[in-house]
Each structure stands twice: as C-alpha cells, then as structure tokens.
Coordinates of C-alpha atoms and ligand atoms in Angstrom, one line a residue:
Chain A
X1 CA 27.8 107.9 58.9
X2 CA 28.9 111.5 59.4
X3 CA 26.9 111.9 62.4
X4 CA 28.0 108.6 63.9
X5 CA 31.7 109.6 63.3
X6 CA 31.1 113.0 65.0
X7 CA 29.5 111.3 68.0
X8 CA 32.2 108.7 68.5
X9 CA 35.4 109.7 66.8
X10 CA 35.1 113.5 66.8
X11 CA 39.1 114.1 66.6
X12 CA 39.8 111.5 64.0
X13 CA 41.4 112.9 60.9
X14 CA 41.4 110.0 58.4
X15 CA 44.0 111.4 56.3
X16 CA 46.3 111.7 59.2
X17 CA 45.6 108.0 60.3
X18 CA 46.2 106.7 56.7
X19 CA 49.5 108.6 56.6
X20 CA 50.6 107.2 60.0
X21 CA 49.5 103.7 59.2
X22 CA 51.6 103.9 56.0
X23 CA 54.5 105.1 58.0
X24 CA 54.4 102.5 60.2
X25 CA 54.2 99.8 57.6
X26 CA 57.2 101.4 55.8
X27 CA 59.4 101.5 59.1
X28 CA 58.2 97.9 59.7
X29 CA 59.1 96.6 56.2
X30 CA 62.2 98.7 55.9
X31 CA 63.7 97.7 59.2
X32 CA 62.5 94.1 58.9
X33 CA 64.3 93.9 55.3
X34 CA 67.7 95.0 57.0
X35 CA 67.2 93.0 60.2
X36 CA 66.8 89.8 58.1
X37 CA 69.8 90.7 55.9
X38 CA 72.2 91.4 58.8
X39 CA 70.5 89.2 61.7
X40 CA 70.5 85.9 59.6
X41 CA 74.3 85.8 58.9
X42 CA 75.0 87.1 62.4
X43 CA 72.9 84.3 63.9
X44 CA 74.5 81.7 61.5
X45 CA 77.9 83.0 62.6
X46 CA 77.0 82.9 66.3
X47 CA 75.8 79.3 66.0
X48 CA 78.8 78.1 63.9
X49 CA 81.4 79.6 66.2
X50 CA 79.8 78.6 69.4
X51 CA 81.5 75.7 71.3
X52 CA 81.5 72.1 69.8
X53 CA 80.2 73.5 66.4
X54 CA 81.6 73.3 62.9
X55 CA 83.6 76.5 63.2
X56 CA 84.0 76.5 67.0
X57 CA 85.9 79.7 67.9
X58 CA 85.2 80.3 71.5
X59 CA 87.1 83.5 71.4
X60 CA 85.2 85.0 68.6
X61 CA 81.8 83.7 69.8
X62 CA 82.5 85.2 73.2
X63 CA 83.0 88.7 71.5
X64 CA 80.0 88.4 69.3
X65 CA 77.7 87.1 72.1
X66 CA 78.8 90.2 74.2
X67 CA 78.0 92.7 71.7
X68 CA 74.6 91.0 71.2
X69 CA 73.9 90.9 74.8
X70 CA 75.1 94.7 75.2
X71 CA 72.7 95.7 72.3
X72 CA 69.9 93.6 73.5
X73 CA 70.1 95.0 77.4
X74 CA 70.0 98.6 76.1
X75 CA 66.5 100.0 76.4
X76 CA 65.3 100.8 73.0
X77 CA 64.5 104.4 74.0
X78 CA 68.2 104.9 74.8
X79 CA 69.4 103.3 71.7
X80 CA 67.2 105.8 69.6
X81 CA 68.9 108.9 71.1
X82 CA 72.4 107.3 71.2
X83 CA 72.3 106.4 67.5
X84 CA 71.3 109.9 66.3
X85 CA 74.6 110.9 65.0
X86 CA 75.2 107.5 63.3
X87 CA 71.6 107.8 61.9
X88 CA 72.4 111.3 60.4
X89 CA 75.6 109.9 58.7
X90 CA 73.5 106.9 57.3
X91 CA 70.5 108.5 56.1
X92 CA 71.1 112.3 56.2
X93 CA 68.2 112.8 58.6
X94 CA 67.2 111.4 62.1
X95 CA 63.6 112.2 61.4
X96 CA 60.7 110.4 59.6
X97 CA 60.7 106.9 58.3
X98 CA 64.3 106.9 57.2
X99 CA 65.6 108.4 60.4
X100 CA 63.7 105.6 62.4
X101 CA 65.0 102.8 60.3
X102 CA 68.9 102.5 61.5
X103 CA 67.8 102.5 65.3
X104 CA 65.2 99.9 64.6
X105 CA 67.5 97.7 62.7
X106 CA 70.3 98.2 65.5
X107 CA 67.6 97.3 67.9
X108 CA 66.1 94.2 66.4
X109 CA 69.2 92.6 64.5
X110 CA 70.9 91.2 68.0
X111 CA 67.5 90.0 69.0
X112 CA 66.7 88.1 65.8
X113 CA 70.3 86.8 65.6
X114 CA 70.1 85.1 69.0
X115 CA 66.8 83.6 68.0
X116 CA 68.2 82.5 64.7
X117 CA 71.2 81.0 66.7
X118 CA 68.7 78.9 68.9
X119 CA 66.5 77.8 65.9
X120 CA 69.9 76.3 64.5
X121 CA 70.6 74.8 67.5
X122 CA 67.4 72.6 67.3
X123 CA 68.8 71.1 64.2
X124 CA 69.7 67.3 64.8
X125 CA 73.4 67.1 65.0
X126 CA 73.2 63.8 63.3
X127 CA 71.9 65.6 60.1
X128 CA 75.1 67.7 60.1
X129 CA 77.2 64.5 60.5
X130 CA 75.4 62.8 57.7
X131 CA 76.1 65.9 55.4
X132 CA 79.9 65.8 56.3
X133 CA 79.8 62.2 55.4
X134 CA 78.5 63.1 52.0
X135 CA 81.4 65.3 51.5
X136 CA 79.4 68.5 51.9
X137 CA 81.4 71.6 52.5
X138 CA 80.4 74.4 55.0
X139 CA 78.5 76.4 52.6
X140 CA 76.5 73.2 51.4
X141 CA 75.7 72.3 54.9
X142 CA 74.4 75.7 55.8
X143 CA 72.4 76.1 52.5
X144 CA 71.2 72.6 52.1
X145 CA 70.6 71.4 55.5
X146 CA 70.7 74.0 58.4
X147 CA 68.5 76.4 56.9
X148 CA 65.9 74.3 55.3
X149 CA 65.8 72.0 58.6
X150 CA 65.5 75.1 60.7
X151 CA 63.0 77.1 58.5
X152 CA 60.0 76.7 60.8
X153 CA 62.1 78.0 63.7
X154 CA 63.6 80.8 61.5
X155 CA 60.0 82.0 60.6
X156 CA 58.9 81.7 64.1
X157 CA 61.8 84.0 65.0
X158 CA 61.2 86.3 62.2
X159 CA 57.5 86.8 63.4
X160 CA 58.5 87.6 66.9
X161 CA 61.1 90.0 65.7
X162 CA 58.2 91.7 63.4
X163 CA 56.2 92.1 66.4
X164 CA 59.0 93.4 68.6
X165 CA 59.8 95.8 65.8
X166 CA 56.1 97.2 65.9
X167 CA 56.3 98.2 69.3
X168 CA 59.8 99.7 68.5
X169 CA 58.2 101.8 65.6
X170 CA 55.8 103.2 68.3
X171 CA 58.7 104.4 70.3
X172 CA 60.4 105.7 67.4
X173 CA 57.7 108.1 66.8
X174 CA 58.9 109.8 70.1
X175 CA 62.0 110.9 68.1
X176 CA 60.0 112.2 65.2
X177 CA 59.7 108.8 63.4
X178 CA 56.0 109.3 62.6
X179 CA 53.8 106.3 62.5
X180 CA 50.8 105.1 64.5
X181 CA 52.7 105.3 67.7
X182 CA 53.6 109.0 67.1
X183 CA 49.9 109.7 66.4
X184 CA 48.8 108.1 69.5
X185 CA 51.3 109.9 71.7
X186 CA 50.8 113.3 69.9
X187 CA 47.0 113.4 69.8
X188 CA 45.7 110.7 72.0
X189 CA 48.2 111.2 75.0
X190 CA 49.2 114.9 74.9
X191 CA 45.8 116.3 73.6
X192 CA 43.4 113.9 75.5
X193 CA 41.9 112.7 72.2
X194 CA 41.1 109.3 73.4
X195 CA 39.3 108.3 70.2
X196 CA 42.7 108.7 68.3
X197 CA 44.3 106.7 70.9
X198 CA 41.8 103.9 70.8
X199 CA 41.8 103.6 67.1
X200 CA 45.7 103.5 66.7
X201 CA 45.7 101.0 69.5
X202 CA 43.4 98.9 67.9
X203 CA 45.1 99.2 64.5
X204 CA 48.4 98.2 65.9
X205 CA 46.6 95.3 67.6
X206 CA 45.2 94.1 64.3
X207 CA 48.8 94.3 62.9
X208 CA 50.2 92.2 65.4
X209 CA 47.6 89.6 65.2
X210 CA 47.8 89.5 61.4
X211 CA 51.6 89.0 61.6
X212 CA 51.4 86.4 64.2
X213 CA 48.8 84.3 62.7
X214 CA 50.4 84.7 59.4
X215 CA 53.7 83.4 60.9
X216 CA 52.0 80.6 62.7
X217 CA 50.4 79.3 59.5
X218 CA 53.9 79.4 57.6
X219 CA 55.5 77.5 60.5
X220 CA 52.8 74.9 60.5
X221 CA 53.0 74.7 56.4
X222 CA 56.8 74.1 56.8
X223 CA 56.8 71.8 59.7
X224 CA 57.5 68.3 58.5
X225 CA 58.7 66.5 61.8
Chain B
X1 CA 91.7 48.1 50.8
X2 CA 91.4 50.2 53.9
X3 CA 94.1 50.2 56.7
X4 CA 94.7 51.5 59.8
X5 CA 98.2 51.5 61.2
X6 CA 98.6 52.2 65.0
X7 CA 95.7 54.9 64.7
X8 CA 94.4 56.5 67.9
X9 CA 92.2 59.1 68.7
X10 CA 92.0 61.5 71.9
X11 CA 89.1 63.9 72.4
X12 CA 89.7 67.3 74.3
X13 CA 87.5 67.5 77.0
X14 CA 87.2 70.8 79.3
X15 CA 89.5 69.1 81.7
X16 CA 92.3 67.2 80.1
X17 CA 91.7 64.7 77.5
X18 CA 90.1 61.1 76.9
X19 CA 91.5 58.4 74.5
X20 CA 88.4 57.1 72.9
X21 CA 90.5 54.7 70.7
X22 CA 93.8 53.2 71.7
X23 CA 96.4 52.5 68.9
X24 CA 94.7 50.2 66.6
X25 CA 95.7 48.1 63.6
X26 CA 92.9 47.0 61.3
X27 CA 92.6 45.9 57.8
X28 CA 89.4 46.0 55.8
X29 CA 89.5 43.7 52.6
X30 CA 87.6 44.8 49.5
X31 CA 84.0 43.1 49.2
X32 CA 83.8 41.9 52.8
X33 CA 81.3 42.6 55.3
X34 CA 83.2 43.5 58.4
X35 CA 81.5 43.7 61.8
X36 CA 82.6 45.8 64.9
X37 CA 81.0 44.6 68.2
X38 CA 81.3 46.2 71.4
X39 CA 79.3 47.7 74.4
X40 CA 78.3 51.3 74.4
X41 CA 81.3 53.7 74.8
X42 CA 83.8 51.0 73.6
X43 CA 85.1 53.4 70.6
X44 CA 83.1 51.7 67.6
X45 CA 81.9 54.8 66.3
X46 CA 85.3 56.6 66.9
X47 CA 87.0 53.9 64.9
X48 CA 84.2 54.0 62.2
X49 CA 84.4 57.7 61.8
X50 CA 88.3 57.5 61.3
X51 CA 87.8 55.4 58.3
X52 CA 85.9 58.3 56.2
X53 CA 87.9 60.8 58.1
X54 CA 85.0 62.3 59.8
X55 CA 87.4 62.7 62.6
X56 CA 91.2 62.8 62.1
X57 CA 93.2 60.3 63.9
X58 CA 95.3 62.1 66.8
X59 CA 98.3 59.8 65.5
X60 CA 98.9 56.8 63.2
X61 CA 97.9 56.5 59.8
X62 CA 95.2 55.5 57.6
X63 CA 95.7 54.1 54.1
X64 CA 93.2 53.9 51.3
X65 CA 94.3 51.5 48.6
X66 CA 97.7 51.9 50.0
X67 CA 97.8 55.6 49.9
X68 CA 98.1 57.6 53.0
X69 CA 95.0 59.7 53.3
X70 CA 95.3 61.1 57.0
X71 CA 96.5 64.5 56.0
X72 CA 93.8 65.2 53.3
X73 CA 92.1 68.8 53.5
X74 CA 89.4 70.7 51.7
X75 CA 87.9 69.5 48.4
X76 CA 90.5 66.3 48.6
X77 CA 88.9 65.6 51.9
X78 CA 85.3 65.8 50.5
X79 CA 86.2 63.7 47.5
X80 CA 87.8 61.2 49.9
X81 CA 84.5 61.0 52.0
X82 CA 82.3 60.5 48.9
X83 CA 84.1 57.0 48.4
X84 CA 81.9 56.0 51.5
X85 CA 78.3 56.0 52.2
X86 CA 77.2 56.2 55.5
X87 CA 74.0 55.0 57.4
X88 CA 73.0 55.7 61.0
X89 CA 71.1 54.4 63.9
X90 CA 68.6 57.3 63.8
X91 CA 68.8 57.6 59.9
X92 CA 69.6 61.5 60.0
X93 CA 67.4 62.3 57.0
X94 CA 66.4 65.7 56.2
X95 CA 63.0 66.0 57.7
X96 CA 62.2 69.1 55.5
X97 CA 63.0 67.2 52.3
X98 CA 60.9 64.6 50.3
X99 CA 62.2 61.0 50.2
X100 CA 63.4 61.6 46.6
X101 CA 65.2 64.9 47.7
X102 CA 67.0 63.1 50.4
X103 CA 68.1 60.4 48.0
X104 CA 69.2 63.1 45.4
X105 CA 71.1 65.2 47.8
X106 CA 74.5 63.6 47.6
X107 CA 74.2 63.7 43.7
X108 CA 73.4 67.3 44.0
X109 CA 76.5 67.8 46.2
X110 CA 78.8 65.9 44.0
X111 CA 77.4 68.0 41.1
X112 CA 78.7 65.4 38.3
X113 CA 75.3 64.6 36.9
X114 CA 72.6 66.7 35.0
X115 CA 69.2 66.9 36.2
X116 CA 67.9 64.2 33.8
X117 CA 70.5 61.7 34.9
X118 CA 70.1 62.6 38.5
X119 CA 66.3 61.7 38.2
X120 CA 67.0 58.4 36.4
X121 CA 69.6 57.5 39.2
X122 CA 67.1 58.3 42.0
X123 CA 64.5 56.3 40.5
X124 CA 66.8 53.3 40.1
X125 CA 67.7 53.7 43.7
X126 CA 64.1 54.0 44.9
X127 CA 63.3 51.0 43.0
X128 CA 66.2 48.9 44.4
X129 CA 65.3 49.7 47.9
X130 CA 61.6 49.2 47.3
X131 CA 60.4 52.7 47.9
X132 CA 59.2 53.8 44.7
X133 CA 55.7 54.4 46.0
X134 CA 57.0 56.6 48.6
X135 CA 59.1 59.0 46.7
X136 CA 57.0 62.1 47.3
X137 CA 56.4 61.5 51.1
X138 CA 58.4 63.2 53.8
X139 CA 60.5 60.9 56.3
X140 CA 58.2 61.6 59.1
X141 CA 55.4 59.7 57.2
X142 CA 57.6 56.5 56.9
X143 CA 58.2 53.6 59.2
X144 CA 61.8 53.1 60.6
X145 CA 62.5 50.2 58.2
X146 CA 61.5 52.5 55.3
X147 CA 63.7 55.4 56.9
X148 CA 66.5 53.2 56.9
X149 CA 66.1 52.0 53.2
X150 CA 66.1 55.9 52.4
X151 CA 69.1 56.0 54.3
X152 CA 70.8 53.2 52.4
X153 CA 69.6 54.5 49.0
X154 CA 71.1 58.0 49.8
X155 CA 74.3 56.5 50.9
X156 CA 74.6 54.5 47.9
X157 CA 73.7 57.4 45.5
X158 CA 77.3 58.2 44.3
X159 CA 78.0 54.4 44.0
X160 CA 80.5 54.4 46.9
X161 CA 82.9 51.1 47.1
X162 CA 82.4 51.3 50.9
X163 CA 79.5 51.4 53.1
X164 CA 79.7 52.3 56.8
X165 CA 76.9 51.4 59.0
X166 CA 76.7 53.0 62.5
X167 CA 74.2 50.8 64.7
X168 CA 71.9 50.9 61.5
X169 CA 69.7 48.3 62.9
X170 CA 69.5 49.3 66.6
X171 CA 66.4 51.5 66.4
X172 CA 64.5 48.7 64.6
X173 CA 62.4 45.6 65.5
X174 CA 63.8 42.2 65.0
X175 CA 61.8 41.6 61.8
X176 CA 62.8 44.7 60.1
X177 CA 66.3 44.3 61.3
X178 CA 66.4 41.1 59.5
X179 CA 65.0 42.7 56.3
X180 CA 67.7 45.6 56.3
X181 CA 70.4 42.9 57.1
X182 CA 69.3 40.9 54.1
X183 CA 69.3 44.0 51.9
X184 CA 72.8 44.8 53.0
X185 CA 74.0 41.3 52.3
X186 CA 72.3 41.5 48.7
X187 CA 73.8 44.7 48.0
X188 CA 77.1 43.2 49.1
X189 CA 76.8 40.3 46.7
X190 CA 75.5 42.4 43.8
X191 CA 77.8 45.4 43.8
X192 CA 80.8 44.0 45.5
X193 CA 80.1 46.8 48.0
X194 CA 82.5 46.5 51.0
X195 CA 80.5 47.1 54.4
X196 CA 81.8 47.9 57.7
X197 CA 79.1 47.8 60.2
X198 CA 78.8 48.5 64.1
X199 CA 76.5 46.7 66.4
X200 CA 76.0 45.6 70.0
X201 CA 74.0 42.4 68.9
X202 CA 75.8 39.1 68.2
X203 CA 73.0 38.2 66.1
X204 CA 73.6 40.8 63.7
X205 CA 77.3 39.8 63.2
X206 CA 76.0 36.2 62.8
X207 CA 73.6 36.9 60.0
X208 CA 75.8 39.0 57.8
X209 CA 79.3 39.3 58.6
X210 CA 82.3 37.7 57.2
X211 CA 84.9 38.9 59.8
X212 CA 84.2 40.4 63.1
X213 CA 86.4 42.7 65.5
X214 CA 85.3 42.9 69.2
X215 CA 86.1 46.1 70.9
X216 CA 86.4 46.8 74.6
X217 CA 87.5 50.2 76.1
X218 CA 88.9 51.6 73.0
X219 CA 90.8 48.4 72.0
X220 CA 90.1 45.7 69.4
X221 CA 90.4 42.7 71.9
X222 CA 89.7 39.9 69.3
X223 CA 89.2 39.7 65.7
X224 CA 88.9 37.1 63.0
X225 CA 86.6 35.2 60.9
X226 CA 83.1 35.1 62.5
X227 CA 82.8 31.4 62.6
X228 CA 86.0 31.3 64.6
X229 CA 85.0 34.1 66.9
X230 CA 81.5 32.8 67.3
X231 CA 82.4 29.2 68.1
X232 CA 85.7 29.8 69.9
X233 CA 85.6 33.1 71.7
X234 CA 88.8 33.8 73.4
X235 CA 88.4 37.1 75.2
X236 CA 85.8 37.5 78.0
X237 CA 84.1 40.2 76.2
X238 CA 83.7 38.2 72.9
X239 CA 82.5 35.2 75.4
X240 CA 79.8 37.6 76.8
X241 CA 78.5 38.5 73.3
X242 CA 78.4 34.9 72.3
X243 CA 76.5 33.9 75.3
X244 CA 73.9 36.6 74.4
X245 CA 73.2 34.5 71.4
X246 CA 72.5 31.5 73.4
X247 CA 70.3 33.0 76.2
X248 CA 68.8 29.7 77.3
X249 CA 71.8 28.1 78.0
X250 CA 72.3 29.9 81.4
X251 CA 69.0 28.9 82.7
X252 CA 69.7 25.2 81.6
X253 CA 72.9 25.2 83.7
X254 CA 71.1 26.4 86.6
X255 CA 68.9 23.2 86.6
X256 CA 70.4 20.3 88.7
X257 CA 71.1 17.6 86.0
X258 CA 73.1 14.8 86.4
X259 CA 76.1 13.9 84.1
X260 CA 78.8 15.8 82.3
X261 CA 77.7 19.1 81.0
X262 CA 79.4 20.1 77.6
X263 CA 78.8 22.6 74.9
X264 CA 79.1 21.1 71.2
X265 CA 79.5 23.3 68.2
X266 CA 79.4 22.4 64.8
X267 CA 79.9 24.2 61.3
X268 CA 79.0 23.7 57.8
X269 CA 78.9 20.2 56.5
X270 CA 79.3 18.6 59.9
X271 CA 75.8 20.0 60.6
X272 CA 74.2 17.4 58.3
X273 CA 76.2 14.2 59.6
X274 CA 74.5 12.1 62.2
X275 CA 77.8 12.3 64.4
X276 CA 76.2 12.8 67.9
X277 CA 73.8 9.9 67.7
X278 CA 76.6 7.5 66.1
X279 CA 79.4 8.3 68.8
X280 CA 76.9 8.3 71.8
X281 CA 75.7 5.1 70.5
X282 CA 79.1 3.5 69.8
X283 CA 80.4 4.5 73.5
X284 CA 77.2 3.7 75.4
X285 CA 76.5 7.1 76.5
X286 CA 73.3 8.6 77.1
X287 CA 72.6 12.5 76.7
X288 CA 70.1 15.1 77.3
X289 CA 69.6 18.2 75.4
X290 CA 69.7 21.2 77.8
X291 CA 69.8 24.0 75.4
X292 CA 70.7 24.6 71.9
X293 CA 70.5 26.5 68.5
X294 CA 70.5 25.5 64.8
X295 CA 71.1 28.4 62.7
X296 CA 73.2 29.9 59.9
X297 CA 76.3 32.0 60.2
X298 CA 75.9 34.2 57.0
X299 CA 76.2 31.2 54.4
X300 CA 77.1 28.3 56.5
X301 CA 74.7 26.2 58.7
X302 CA 76.1 25.7 62.4
X303 CA 74.7 24.4 65.5
X304 CA 75.4 24.7 69.2
X305 CA 74.0 22.2 71.7
X306 CA 74.6 22.1 75.4
X307 CA 74.3 18.4 76.5
X308 CA 74.5 16.3 79.8
X309 CA 76.2 13.1 79.2
X310 CA 75.3 10.2 81.1
X311 CA 77.3 6.9 81.4
X312 CA 80.2 5.3 83.0
X313 CA 83.0 7.7 83.5
X314 CA 85.4 6.1 81.0
X315 CA 82.6 5.9 78.4
X316 CA 81.9 9.6 78.8
X317 CA 85.6 10.3 78.6
X318 CA 85.9 8.3 75.5
X319 CA 82.6 10.0 74.1
X320 CA 84.1 13.4 74.4
X321 CA 87.3 12.4 72.8
X322 CA 85.6 11.0 70.0
X323 CA 83.6 14.0 69.4
X324 CA 86.5 16.2 69.3
X325 CA 88.1 13.7 66.9
X326 CA 85.3 14.0 64.5
X327 CA 86.1 17.9 64.3
X328 CA 83.4 19.1 66.4
X329 CA 84.1 21.7 69.1
X330 CA 83.7 20.5 72.8
X331 CA 83.6 22.8 75.6
X332 CA 83.3 21.5 79.2
X333 CA 80.9 23.5 81.2
Ligands
ADP1 N1 83.2 64.2 70.4 C1 83.5 63.6 71.5 N2 83.9 64.3 72.6 C2 84.6 63.8 73.7 N3 84.4 62.3 74.0 C3 84.0 61.5 73.0 C4 83.5 62.1 71.9 N4 83.2 61.1 70.9 C5 83.1 60.0 71.7 N5 83.6 60.3 73.0 C6 83.9 59.5 74.1 O1 84.9 58.2 73.3 C7 84.3 57.1 73.9 C8 84.1 56.1 72.7 O2 82.8 56.5 72.1 P1 82.3 56.1 70.8 O3 83.3 55.7 69.9 O4 81.0 56.6 70.6 O5 81.6 54.5 71.5 P2 80.7 53.6 70.9 O6 80.3 53.9 69.6 O7 81.3 52.1 70.9 O8 79.5 53.4 71.8 C9 83.3 57.4 74.9 O9 83.8 57.2 76.1 C10 82.8 58.7 74.5 O10 82.4 59.3 75.8
MG2 MG1 78.2 54.7 68.8

C-alpha cells in the first residue's frame, strides 16, 4: 500500500486532502444554506412582481431584475475581490471558510433567484385562478399551490446552484478560502504536483456527480405530472 | 340572488384597452341552472369571473342577495368568493397533491373544521362523486371525467350555494360529458345548488339548463327560458347555435325535394299527441320527413322535424294553419 502510494501519489498528504475536502463541504453547505434562504424569497418576489402576475409591479420588477442581472454578469473572481470590505464587516475575516461564504452567497443568490422565478412560471396559471376562486390569500397561494407545484423545478434549480457553487468554491481558494480548489492550485499548479491536481479534480467531479444524481432522483420522486 | 346592473369590463392592453364585456344586466335566480353560450372570445369567461369577483367590474354593480359587493376587499372578498365553487375546462387540480388532498384544500383554506371533521367531509364528497377508490391517486393517474369529478368535489367542499362552470365539459368526450352533466343536474336537485355554466355547445344547454343567455362580442344578445330560445331563436347567433343541434337539416335542405318545406317544433305533452298525422290526413296533404330530432330539453320532451308538404296549394296552406293553431311552432324554410 505504502509503496503503491509512493509510486503513484508521491506528494499527497492525506491530512491536507481531508482538511481541504472538509473546507469545501463547509463552504458549500454554508453558502448553499444562505443562498436558499435569500434566493427563494427573492425568486418568489421576482415572479410575483413580474408583468401579469399577482403583484404585478413593473417598476419594482425592473429594478430587481437589473440588480440580479448585474450580479450575475459580474465574473465571480471580481466579485470575490470587490466584496472583501463587506465580507470583513460581516464575518470579521476575508479568509478561510467564513471569509468565502459571503461572496459565494452574493454570487449564487441572484442565479438561484432567477431559476426560482422560471420554475414558478412553469406552474399552470389555471391553478392560481382556482386558488383565488377558493378564496385563498396571497400567502396561501404561495405556500399551498405555487411552491408544491413547482417543487421539482425548485429542486432542479437548487441542484444546478449547488454545482455552480462547487466551482465557485474552487475559485474562492484563490483569495485564501481554502478547500479542494485551493489545494489544486497551490500544490497541483504552482508546485507541479500533478498527482495532487488529479486527486482533487477527481474528488470535485465525484461531488458534482453525487449532487446531480441526488437532485435528479428527488426531481423524479416529486414529479407527479 | 345574483344581479349584474350595467356591469362592464375593460382590460388594459399594452396599447390602449379592450372592452371584453359591454354594459350588461343579468339576474341569476336561486336554484336554477343558468347557461351562457357563445363563441370563443364572446366574453363568457369574463362575465362568469365577475360573478365571484375574480375580476372587478370596470363599472356597474354586482348585487348578492340584494347587497352591493363590488367594492369588497381583503378577507371580506375571500369570504365572498367562498360562496362560489368553480370548475374549469382544464380542471386546474394541484398535480402535486393526491385526490383527497385536492378536495380537502378549500376546507384547509377556510380553516373552520378540525382535522377529523375535514376527513369526514372529504370522504362524503368522494363518495358522492364516486371516487372513493381513487382517493390516494394523483390527478395525472385519472381520466378526464374523473378529474372533473375531483374538480366538482373540490368546488363543493365548503358547501357553496353557487357553482360556476367554465367550459367544464369542453375537454371531455360526449359520453363523459353526459355523465358530468347528469351529476351537475342531480346536485342541483339534491342541494338546491344554483349553477351558472358556460359552454359553446347547444347540446349542453339542452341537457341541463333552465335558462340561457346567448353572448356575442361582449353582449348578451338573447336570453330566456331554454325552450323559448331553443325553439324560437331570434338573434342570428342563437339561430346558429340551434342549427348546430340539427346538423342534418342543412344536408336535407340541399336535396331537391318537391313541396313546401317547413320546420315543425313541439314541446312537452304535444310530443305525445298524434297531431301531425291527424292534421295531414284531414287536409289531404302528404309529407316526407327530411330531418328530425326527438329529444329532451332538461325535463321536457321536445321534437323538431323538417318536413316537405305535398298536395294542392290551398290544402298545404290549410295544413300549415292548422298545425300552428294546434300550438306547434311552424317555420317556413
Ligand atoms: N386578462 C385579459 N387581458 C386582456 N384581454 C382579455 C383578458 N381576458 C380576456 N380578454 C379578452 O376579452 C375577450 C373576451 O374573453 P373571454 O371572456 O375569455 O371570452 P370567452 O370565455 O367567451 O371565450 C377576448 O377578446 C379576450 O381576448
Ligand atoms: Mg372562456
């Protein structure tokens, strides 16, 4: 075993790898949590205020939509740097897992909100009409009809967002965020330790695959059409 | 029970606005089945949606039990809407919820029953529409007719006095349509349920309605008892719909048949009297039947026959006169 590792993975430090994996998972989990928390209401608001919908406010929708578009068009690497002062105020550090989470959330929330808006758009208008005819108020329409009906779409949106976040965490490594991406760049790229590079890439790939197949399964499970 | 007074509806478009409903007066009586018929775009759905205030009228008034309700807001508006059940062409069931959950939904929204009473009510409704076996299925596992039964059970869950039906049978095959119409008719009798239904098929009106309004281009162009509108349509649109129920007549009229061609309509007890043969015998007129239909207008038998009368001119004239004297409706074609 020892000799095999020396032959194929001479530079790999299992302790470093485990730590980096854990950091990646923490960044992913933490940023995913806040992205869902902020992105879901934002997406619902985008949907409701869009033209011809329940709260149709073309002006508000225009502003929200612009903000979302600006954040989405900003390359994540720029966002990371621009966000540093804000991150410092929010978490007290711009380094490590805690320092990476605010820019990750800022990058993923508008993306997720847009996907939520689209998923809600897929809900048949007739269902909203039926809910109104039953005397449902706005909250009841959202909680009892829109969200359950859009659930498969929302899960798919969350899956895509989680996978996007994985690639963002790799970039966050650049500004000292740690994680697998950081490991790959510091050892694999800068020190030409290609075994480290290959292993980290394989781990990231496995993570993406795992999330995607989990997401697909859930979507299938909740699709009743 | 429900009254529209000069109510109209404008929709804002990106450029200007469109008047979907011209100022309209309409009165719906308690316990009746009222039909609204018209071609697509005539404004039927708009009118129906004014009744439960899914749309606010742009002007005019809506009275419920004599009270003006046009300005209701918030929870008063929700409460008002709960007086109405509504069913739809495409059923509009929640695809993510099981049949029983769909039916329980309005009860949950109203929130005035505990879980046990709710379950009992759902079981009662399921039994009434014959879907007890399907309670745990999802809507996508049901046939069209079954879906509409779920729609009906859901609409009636809170025991509303009025049921609004927007093309409720338009997506169903003729046999299923008949079953659904029978169910509606039974519910009307059993519960005294007032029903307002929209359709573009005269047959639907014929089978279940007491009164009918014909709509064209945002206006009610004719309204009255079904037998009256069915047997003596005045407006061209109504005549078109009635002709729809007699599709063979047009073919028959294209044939070169000699004699005077008339359409004979009769209703109720007249259907059973041998008037036609007595009168033609007495006036020495022969007749051939070109087209015809013997059927029911809700509870009454009626018939419509297209005939060619042959004989001496004065005999034919006498025959026509006697037929009308006997109370039959005679139209010269
Ligand atoms: N929400 C709406 N916005 C704009 N125009 C509408 C809207 N709803 C209906 N209309 C228009 O109003 C007219 C009547 O529509 P509708 O009442 O749905 O007719 P029907 O149900 O008889 O087919 C149509 O010309 C339709 O295009
Ligand atoms: Mg319509």
